[in-house]
Amino acid sequence: MFQYLFLDLDDTIFDFHKAEYVAVGKTMASLGIDPTEEIRDRYRIINLAHWKMLERKERTREQIVVDRFAVLFQELGVDADAAQCAEQYAENLSRQHDLLPGAKEALEILGKKYRLFLASNGTGWVQVRRMKDANIGHYFEKAFISEEIGENKPDAAFFRRSFSQIPDFDPAKALMVGDSLTSDILGANNAGIASCWVNPKHKPRQPGISVDYEISALSELYPLLETLPVHACE
């Protein structure tokens, strides 16, 4: 049976869409920009595109966190310091830690039977602060955050470096759980471990990415695991 559960943070445990909405609003307002729905939506699209570039190794983390705002400001015709804005946004985001429904209860249940590890592509200090403020850090044996690991999901190197920090680790007993096909699930494929896709909107799967299990919310994970035969991962 599974022993090691690697859990993504944003949109798996935390409501990232809400966090982003609030953080963008506060950041734009601090610049004297009216944070309209159109601007928030445009930022979300630009931001997602930049994270995909990071996953494909087309940009570095240092580049995307600034460039996403530079692109937005160029479209808006706004003369603002993108780097300074990125710092302000990170600060605002670090204060947002709304949990998805049932997520904390799920961590409580899972933590009693499985070894939990965080696997996030987010910014280190931002994720650590959010976990602390939400009082969920103690559920995890260790947090593997790409900025600190030096590699990003879905690169197998991210997982190899994480696995190397777990004594007597057995990849046959590991499961990656997350909402992103191109980051979490593809990362699990690359690392040779099983995957569970958190897919609340029932999006279609993508060719070339293998999904072992699928749930709508983290709260469904424990019941799913309990249905698996003991020899499933051996």
PDB file of C-alpha atoms in Angstrom:
ATOM      1  CA  MET A   1       0.000   0.000   0.000  1.00  0.00           C
ATOM      2  CA  PHE A   2       1.061   3.620  -0.339  1.00  0.00           C
ATOM      3  CA  GLN A   3       3.200   5.003   2.445  1.00  0.00           C
ATOM      4  CA  TYR A   4       4.477   8.340   1.119  1.00  0.00           C
ATOM      5  CA  LEU A   5       2.003  10.986  -0.071  1.00  0.00           C
ATOM      6  CA  PHE A   6       3.413  14.012  -1.887  1.00  0.00           C
ATOM      7  CA  LEU A   7       0.812  16.769  -1.882  1.00  0.00           C
ATOM      8  CA  ASP A   8       0.706  19.898  -3.994  1.00  0.00           C
ATOM      9  CA  LEU A   9      -0.397  23.050  -2.148  1.00  0.00           C
ATOM     10  CA  ASP A  10      -2.203  25.503  -4.430  1.00  0.00           C
ATOM     11  CA  ASP A  11      -5.613  24.377  -5.697  1.00  0.00           C
ATOM     12  CA  THR A  12      -5.068  21.073  -3.921  1.00  0.00           C
ATOM     13  CA  ILE A  13      -5.050  22.298  -0.304  1.00  0.00           C
ATOM     14  CA  PHE A  14      -5.309  26.087  -0.612  1.00  0.00           C
ATOM     15  CA  ASP A  15      -7.831  27.978  -2.717  1.00  0.00           C
ATOM     16  CA  PHE A  16      -5.267  29.622  -4.971  1.00  0.00           C
ATOM     17  CA  HIS A  17      -7.802  31.313  -7.238  1.00  0.00           C
ATOM     18  CA  LYS A  18      -9.186  33.214  -4.264  1.00  0.00           C
ATOM     19  CA  ALA A  19      -5.707  34.004  -2.962  1.00  0.00           C
ATOM     20  CA  GLU A  20      -4.601  35.289  -6.355  1.00  0.00           C
ATOM     21  CA  TYR A  21      -7.773  37.360  -6.760  1.00  0.00           C
ATOM     22  CA  VAL A  22      -7.220  39.136  -3.450  1.00  0.00           C
ATOM     23  CA  ALA A  23      -3.461  39.567  -3.877  1.00  0.00           C
ATOM     24  CA  VAL A  24      -3.782  41.006  -7.393  1.00  0.00           C
ATOM     25  CA  GLY A  25      -6.488  43.367  -6.223  1.00  0.00           C
ATOM     26  CA  LYS A  26      -4.401  44.718  -3.362  1.00  0.00           C
ATOM     27  CA  THR A  27      -1.297  45.004  -5.516  1.00  0.00           C
ATOM     28  CA  MET A  28      -3.024  46.887  -8.313  1.00  0.00           C
ATOM     29  CA  ALA A  29      -4.781  49.186  -5.839  1.00  0.00           C
ATOM     30  CA  SER A  30      -1.430  50.053  -4.233  1.00  0.00           C
ATOM     31  CA  LEU A  31      -0.294  51.290  -7.661  1.00  0.00           C
ATOM     32  CA  GLY A  32      -3.408  53.383  -8.142  1.00  0.00           C
ATOM     33  CA  ILE A  33      -4.805  50.932 -10.714  1.00  0.00           C
ATOM     34  CA  ASP A  34      -8.452  49.980 -10.467  1.00  0.00           C
ATOM     35  CA  PRO A  35      -8.385  46.156 -10.114  1.00  0.00           C
ATOM     36  CA  THR A  36     -11.233  45.453 -12.502  1.00  0.00           C
ATOM     37  CA  GLU A  37     -12.382  41.937 -13.279  1.00  0.00           C
ATOM     38  CA  GLU A  38     -10.867  42.325 -16.743  1.00  0.00           C
ATOM     39  CA  ILE A  39      -7.446  43.164 -15.302  1.00  0.00           C
ATOM     40  CA  ARG A  40      -7.615  40.319 -12.765  1.00  0.00           C
ATOM     41  CA  ASP A  41      -8.595  37.865 -15.508  1.00  0.00           C
ATOM     42  CA  ARG A  42      -5.867  39.078 -17.812  1.00  0.00           C
ATOM     43  CA  TYR A  43      -3.260  38.729 -15.077  1.00  0.00           C
ATOM     44  CA  ARG A  44      -4.442  35.184 -14.345  1.00  0.00           C
ATOM     45  CA  ILE A  45      -3.985  34.207 -17.999  1.00  0.00           C
ATOM     46  CA  ILE A  46      -0.565  35.849 -18.256  1.00  0.00           C
ATOM     47  CA  ASN A  47       0.557  34.324 -14.969  1.00  0.00           C
ATOM     48  CA  LEU A  48      -0.504  30.822 -15.972  1.00  0.00           C
ATOM     49  CA  ALA A  49       1.314  31.145 -19.297  1.00  0.00           C
ATOM     50  CA  HIS A  50       4.495  32.181 -17.500  1.00  0.00           C
ATOM     51  CA  TRP A  51       4.346  29.250 -15.075  1.00  0.00           C
ATOM     52  CA  LYS A  52       3.954  26.919 -18.045  1.00  0.00           C
ATOM     53  CA  MET A  53       7.119  28.454 -19.490  1.00  0.00           C
ATOM     54  CA  LEU A  54       8.882  27.685 -16.222  1.00  0.00           C
ATOM     55  CA  GLU A  55       7.689  24.072 -16.361  1.00  0.00           C
ATOM     56  CA  ARG A  56       9.080  23.799 -19.892  1.00  0.00           C
ATOM     57  CA  LYS A  57      12.360  25.439 -18.779  1.00  0.00           C
ATOM     58  CA  GLU A  58      11.871  28.332 -21.198  1.00  0.00           C
ATOM     59  CA  ARG A  59      12.212  30.891 -18.399  1.00  0.00           C
ATOM     60  CA  THR A  60      13.726  30.951 -14.930  1.00  0.00           C
ATOM     61  CA  ARG A  61      11.716  31.587 -11.782  1.00  0.00           C
ATOM     62  CA  GLU A  62      13.425  34.951 -11.341  1.00  0.00           C
ATOM     63  CA  GLN A  63      12.302  35.945 -14.827  1.00  0.00           C
ATOM     64  CA  ILE A  64       8.682  34.855 -14.696  1.00  0.00           C
ATOM     65  CA  VAL A  65       7.810  36.472 -11.358  1.00  0.00           C
ATOM     66  CA  VAL A  66       8.768  39.858 -12.817  1.00  0.00           C
ATOM     67  CA  ASP A  67       7.950  39.372 -16.508  1.00  0.00           C
ATOM     68  CA  ARG A  68       4.280  38.519 -15.857  1.00  0.00           C
ATOM     69  CA  PHE A  69       3.766  42.003 -14.435  1.00  0.00           C
ATOM     70  CA  ALA A  70       5.896  43.632 -17.127  1.00  0.00           C
ATOM     71  CA  VAL A  71       3.660  42.056 -19.782  1.00  0.00           C
ATOM     72  CA  LEU A  72       0.509  43.148 -17.965  1.00  0.00           C
ATOM     73  CA  PHE A  73       1.742  46.732 -17.539  1.00  0.00           C
ATOM     74  CA  GLN A  74       2.740  46.908 -21.193  1.00  0.00           C
ATOM     75  CA  GLU A  75      -0.757  45.828 -22.230  1.00  0.00           C
ATOM     76  CA  LEU A  76      -2.330  48.361 -19.860  1.00  0.00           C
ATOM     77  CA  GLY A  77       0.019  51.137 -20.914  1.00  0.00           C
ATOM     78  CA  VAL A  78       1.076  51.595 -17.305  1.00  0.00           C
ATOM     79  CA  ASP A  79       4.498  52.921 -16.311  1.00  0.00           C
ATOM     80  CA  ALA A  80       5.282  50.894 -13.191  1.00  0.00           C
ATOM     81  CA  ASP A  81       8.229  48.981 -11.750  1.00  0.00           C
ATOM     82  CA  ALA A  82       7.467  45.309 -12.459  1.00  0.00           C
ATOM     83  CA  ALA A  83      10.109  44.031 -10.036  1.00  0.00           C
ATOM     84  CA  GLN A  84       8.783  46.137  -7.177  1.00  0.00           C
ATOM     85  CA  CYS A  85       5.261  45.072  -8.044  1.00  0.00           C
ATOM     86  CA  ALA A  86       6.309  41.407  -7.959  1.00  0.00           C
ATOM     87  CA  GLU A  87       7.636  41.870  -4.420  1.00  0.00           C
ATOM     88  CA  GLN A  88       4.425  43.549  -3.307  1.00  0.00           C
ATOM     89  CA  TYR A  89       2.330  40.817  -4.875  1.00  0.00           C
ATOM     90  CA  ALA A  90       4.355  38.099  -3.121  1.00  0.00           C
ATOM     91  CA  GLU A  91       3.808  39.853   0.200  1.00  0.00           C
ATOM     92  CA  ASN A  92       0.074  40.125  -0.438  1.00  0.00           C
ATOM     93  CA  LEU A  93      -0.136  36.504  -1.579  1.00  0.00           C
ATOM     94  CA  SER A  94       1.709  35.294   1.508  1.00  0.00           C
ATOM     95  CA  ARG A  95      -1.155  36.610   3.632  1.00  0.00           C
ATOM     96  CA  GLN A  96      -3.785  34.532   1.823  1.00  0.00           C
ATOM     97  CA  HIS A  97      -4.306  31.026   3.151  1.00  0.00           C
ATOM     98  CA  ASP A  98      -7.937  30.044   2.609  1.00  0.00           C
ATOM     99  CA  LEU A  99      -8.211  26.267   2.638  1.00  0.00           C
ATOM    100  CA  LEU A 100     -10.352  24.396   0.161  1.00  0.00           C
ATOM    101  CA  PRO A 101     -13.444  22.762   1.701  1.00  0.00           C
ATOM    102  CA  GLY A 102     -12.522  19.646   3.655  1.00  0.00           C
ATOM    103  CA  ALA A 103      -8.780  20.023   3.041  1.00  0.00           C
ATOM    104  CA  LYS A 104      -7.676  20.414   6.656  1.00  0.00           C
ATOM    105  CA  GLU A 105      -9.887  17.557   7.777  1.00  0.00           C
ATOM    106  CA  ALA A 106      -8.374  15.428   5.023  1.00  0.00           C
ATOM    107  CA  LEU A 107      -4.836  16.235   6.197  1.00  0.00           C
ATOM    108  CA  GLU A 108      -5.806  15.280   9.733  1.00  0.00           C
ATOM    109  CA  ILE A 109      -7.100  11.892   8.622  1.00  0.00           C
ATOM    110  CA  LEU A 110      -4.325  11.175   6.121  1.00  0.00           C
ATOM    111  CA  GLY A 111      -1.608  12.167   8.568  1.00  0.00           C
ATOM    112  CA  LYS A 112      -2.616   9.414  10.979  1.00  0.00           C
ATOM    113  CA  LYS A 113      -1.872   6.640   8.491  1.00  0.00           C
ATOM    114  CA  TYR A 114       0.476   8.042   5.826  1.00  0.00           C
ATOM    115  CA  ARG A 115       3.684  10.044   5.722  1.00  0.00           C
ATOM    116  CA  LEU A 116       2.841  13.413   4.185  1.00  0.00           C
ATOM    117  CA  PHE A 117       5.242  15.592   2.215  1.00  0.00           C
ATOM    118  CA  LEU A 118       4.580  18.911   0.521  1.00  0.00           C
ATOM    119  CA  ALA A 119       5.667  19.219  -3.126  1.00  0.00           C
ATOM    120  CA  SER A 120       5.202  22.776  -4.385  1.00  0.00           C
ATOM    121  CA  ASN A 121       6.503  24.951  -7.199  1.00  0.00           C
ATOM    122  CA  GLY A 122       5.691  28.083  -5.228  1.00  0.00           C
ATOM    123  CA  THR A 123       8.018  30.660  -3.697  1.00  0.00           C
ATOM    124  CA  GLY A 124       9.605  29.267  -0.540  1.00  0.00           C
ATOM    125  CA  TRP A 125       8.941  31.924   2.075  1.00  0.00           C
ATOM    126  CA  VAL A 126       5.471  32.624   0.701  1.00  0.00           C
ATOM    127  CA  GLN A 127       4.378  28.985   0.969  1.00  0.00           C
ATOM    128  CA  VAL A 128       5.937  28.554   4.420  1.00  0.00           C
ATOM    129  CA  ARG A 129       4.140  31.613   5.789  1.00  0.00           C
ATOM    130  CA  ARG A 130       0.814  30.536   4.334  1.00  0.00           C
ATOM    131  CA  MET A 131       1.129  27.051   5.827  1.00  0.00           C
ATOM    132  CA  LYS A 132       2.067  28.515   9.204  1.00  0.00           C
ATOM    133  CA  ASP A 133      -0.837  30.967   9.195  1.00  0.00           C
ATOM    134  CA  ALA A 134      -3.246  28.198   8.195  1.00  0.00           C
ATOM    135  CA  ASN A 135      -1.770  25.952  10.909  1.00  0.00           C
ATOM    136  CA  ILE A 136      -1.151  23.001   8.587  1.00  0.00           C
ATOM    137  CA  GLY A 137       2.639  22.799   8.548  1.00  0.00           C
ATOM    138  CA  HIS A 138       2.726  20.185  11.295  1.00  0.00           C
ATOM    139  CA  TYR A 139       0.928  17.677   9.079  1.00  0.00           C
ATOM    140  CA  PHE A 140       3.949  17.440   6.798  1.00  0.00           C
ATOM    141  CA  GLU A 141       7.106  15.530   7.610  1.00  0.00           C
ATOM    142  CA  LYS A 142       8.979  17.810   5.219  1.00  0.00           C
ATOM    143  CA  ALA A 143       8.168  20.528   2.683  1.00  0.00           C
ATOM    144  CA  PHE A 144       9.836  20.225  -0.717  1.00  0.00           C
ATOM    145  CA  ILE A 145       9.567  23.603  -2.431  1.00  0.00           C
ATOM    146  CA  SER A 146      11.090  24.074  -5.864  1.00  0.00           C
ATOM    147  CA  GLU A 147      12.780  27.372  -5.080  1.00  0.00           C
ATOM    148  CA  GLU A 148      14.677  25.643  -2.265  1.00  0.00           C
ATOM    149  CA  ILE A 149      15.173  22.314  -4.055  1.00  0.00           C
ATOM    150  CA  GLY A 150      16.680  24.053  -7.090  1.00  0.00           C
ATOM    151  CA  GLU A 151      14.456  22.237  -9.580  1.00  0.00           C
ATOM    152  CA  ASN A 152      10.812  22.606 -10.581  1.00  0.00           C
ATOM    153  CA  LYS A 153       8.018  20.125 -11.156  1.00  0.00           C
ATOM    154  CA  PRO A 154       7.597  18.326 -13.540  1.00  0.00           C
ATOM    155  CA  ASP A 155      11.356  17.757 -13.808  1.00  0.00           C
ATOM    156  CA  ALA A 156      12.359  14.370 -12.431  1.00  0.00           C
ATOM    157  CA  ALA A 157      15.268  16.107 -10.695  1.00  0.00           C
ATOM    158  CA  PHE A 158      12.816  17.843  -8.352  1.00  0.00           C
ATOM    159  CA  PHE A 159      11.564  14.468  -7.191  1.00  0.00           C
ATOM    160  CA  ARG A 160      14.973  12.801  -7.083  1.00  0.00           C
ATOM    161  CA  ARG A 161      16.304  15.520  -4.810  1.00  0.00           C
ATOM    162  CA  SER A 162      13.206  15.248  -2.639  1.00  0.00           C
ATOM    163  CA  PHE A 163      13.384  11.461  -2.443  1.00  0.00           C
ATOM    164  CA  SER A 164      17.061  11.629  -1.453  1.00  0.00           C
ATOM    165  CA  GLN A 165      16.071  13.441   1.745  1.00  0.00           C
ATOM    166  CA  ILE A 166      13.784  10.613   2.891  1.00  0.00           C
ATOM    167  CA  PRO A 167      15.716   7.723   4.488  1.00  0.00           C
ATOM    168  CA  ASP A 168      14.899   4.273   3.072  1.00  0.00           C
ATOM    169  CA  PHE A 169      12.477   5.785   0.562  1.00  0.00           C
ATOM    170  CA  ASP A 170      10.631   3.347  -1.701  1.00  0.00           C
ATOM    171  CA  PRO A 171       9.201   4.933  -4.887  1.00  0.00           C
ATOM    172  CA  ALA A 172       6.843   1.965  -5.333  1.00  0.00           C
ATOM    173  CA  LYS A 173       5.001   3.178  -2.228  1.00  0.00           C
ATOM    174  CA  ALA A 174       4.820   6.852  -3.243  1.00  0.00           C
ATOM    175  CA  LEU A 175       1.865   8.818  -4.618  1.00  0.00           C
ATOM    176  CA  MET A 176       1.887  12.370  -6.008  1.00  0.00           C
ATOM    177  CA  VAL A 177      -1.397  14.216  -5.484  1.00  0.00           C
ATOM    178  CA  GLY A 178      -2.091  17.511  -7.242  1.00  0.00           C
ATOM    179  CA  ASP A 179      -4.325  19.550  -9.505  1.00  0.00           C
ATOM    180  CA  SER A 180      -1.932  20.223 -12.375  1.00  0.00           C
ATOM    181  CA  LEU A 181      -1.551  17.672 -15.148  1.00  0.00           C
ATOM    182  CA  THR A 182       1.546  19.359 -16.564  1.00  0.00           C
ATOM    183  CA  SER A 183       3.261  19.887 -13.216  1.00  0.00           C
ATOM    184  CA  ASP A 184       2.111  17.358 -10.631  1.00  0.00           C
ATOM    185  CA  ILE A 185       0.953  14.426 -12.722  1.00  0.00           C
ATOM    186  CA  LEU A 186       3.568  14.693 -15.462  1.00  0.00           C
ATOM    187  CA  GLY A 187       6.122  15.129 -12.707  1.00  0.00           C
ATOM    188  CA  ALA A 188       4.999  11.869 -11.138  1.00  0.00           C
ATOM    189  CA  ASN A 189       5.268  10.195 -14.548  1.00  0.00           C
ATOM    190  CA  ASN A 190       8.802  11.518 -14.974  1.00  0.00           C
ATOM    191  CA  ALA A 191       9.784  10.390 -11.481  1.00  0.00           C
ATOM    192  CA  GLY A 192       8.332   6.911 -11.883  1.00  0.00           C
ATOM    193  CA  ILE A 193       5.777   7.151  -9.075  1.00  0.00           C
ATOM    194  CA  ALA A 194       1.993   6.839  -9.025  1.00  0.00           C
ATOM    195  CA  SER A 195      -0.237   9.882  -9.444  1.00  0.00           C
ATOM    196  CA  CYS A 196      -3.624  11.103  -8.287  1.00  0.00           C
ATOM    197  CA  TRP A 197      -5.153  14.034 -10.160  1.00  0.00           C
ATOM    198  CA  VAL A 198      -7.330  16.453  -8.181  1.00  0.00           C
ATOM    199  CA  ASN A 199      -9.779  17.494 -10.887  1.00  0.00           C
ATOM    200  CA  PRO A 200     -12.800  19.343  -9.439  1.00  0.00           C
ATOM    201  CA  LYS A 201     -13.956  20.690 -12.804  1.00  0.00           C
ATOM    202  CA  HIS A 202     -13.669  17.304 -14.528  1.00  0.00           C
ATOM    203  CA  LYS A 203     -11.315  18.571 -17.201  1.00  0.00           C
ATOM    204  CA  PRO A 204     -10.323  16.141 -19.953  1.00  0.00           C
ATOM    205  CA  ARG A 205      -7.028  14.301 -19.670  1.00  0.00           C
ATOM    206  CA  GLN A 206      -4.130  15.119 -21.975  1.00  0.00           C
ATOM    207  CA  PRO A 207      -2.373  12.725 -24.336  1.00  0.00           C
ATOM    208  CA  GLY A 208       0.991  11.581 -23.093  1.00  0.00           C
ATOM    209  CA  ILE A 209       0.225  12.120 -19.399  1.00  0.00           C
ATOM    210  CA  SER A 210      -0.736   9.026 -17.421  1.00  0.00           C
ATOM    211  CA  VAL A 211      -3.182   9.431 -14.512  1.00  0.00           C
ATOM    212  CA  ASP A 212      -3.428   6.518 -12.084  1.00  0.00           C
ATOM    213  CA  TYR A 213      -6.255   7.875  -9.937  1.00  0.00           C
ATOM    214  CA  GLU A 214      -8.603  10.857 -10.126  1.00  0.00           C
ATOM    215  CA  ILE A 215     -10.578  12.670  -7.426  1.00  0.00           C
ATOM    216  CA  SER A 216     -12.598  15.882  -7.228  1.00  0.00           C
ATOM    217  CA  ALA A 217     -11.181  17.081  -3.902  1.00  0.00           C
ATOM    218  CA  LEU A 218      -8.551  16.135  -1.345  1.00  0.00           C
ATOM    219  CA  SER A 219     -11.329  14.950   0.944  1.00  0.00           C
ATOM    220  CA  GLU A 220     -11.859  12.028  -1.454  1.00  0.00           C
ATOM    221  CA  LEU A 221      -8.282  10.776  -1.187  1.00  0.00           C
ATOM    222  CA  TYR A 222      -8.482   8.773   2.038  1.00  0.00           C
ATOM    223  CA  PRO A 223     -11.661   6.909   1.008  1.00  0.00           C
ATOM    224  CA  LEU A 224      -9.975   6.127  -2.335  1.00  0.00           C
ATOM    225  CA  LEU A 225      -6.817   4.809  -0.709  1.00  0.00           C
ATOM    226  CA  GLU A 226      -8.847   2.618   1.621  1.00  0.00           C
ATOM    227  CA  THR A 227     -10.391   0.841  -1.363  1.00  0.00           C
ATOM    228  CA  LEU A 228      -7.012  -0.141  -2.834  1.00  0.00           C
ATOM    229  CA  PRO A 229      -5.721  -3.661  -2.246  1.00  0.00           C
ATOM    230  CA  VAL A 230      -2.708  -3.928   0.036  1.00  0.00           C
ATOM    231  CA  HIS A 231      -0.566  -5.293  -2.805  1.00  0.00           C
ATOM    232  CA  ALA A 232      -1.475  -2.426  -5.186  1.00  0.00           C
ATOM    233  CA  CYS A 233       1.829  -0.635  -4.652  1.00  0.00           C
ATOM    234  CA  GLU A 234       4.106  -3.528  -3.864  1.00  0.00           C
TER     235      GLU A 234
END
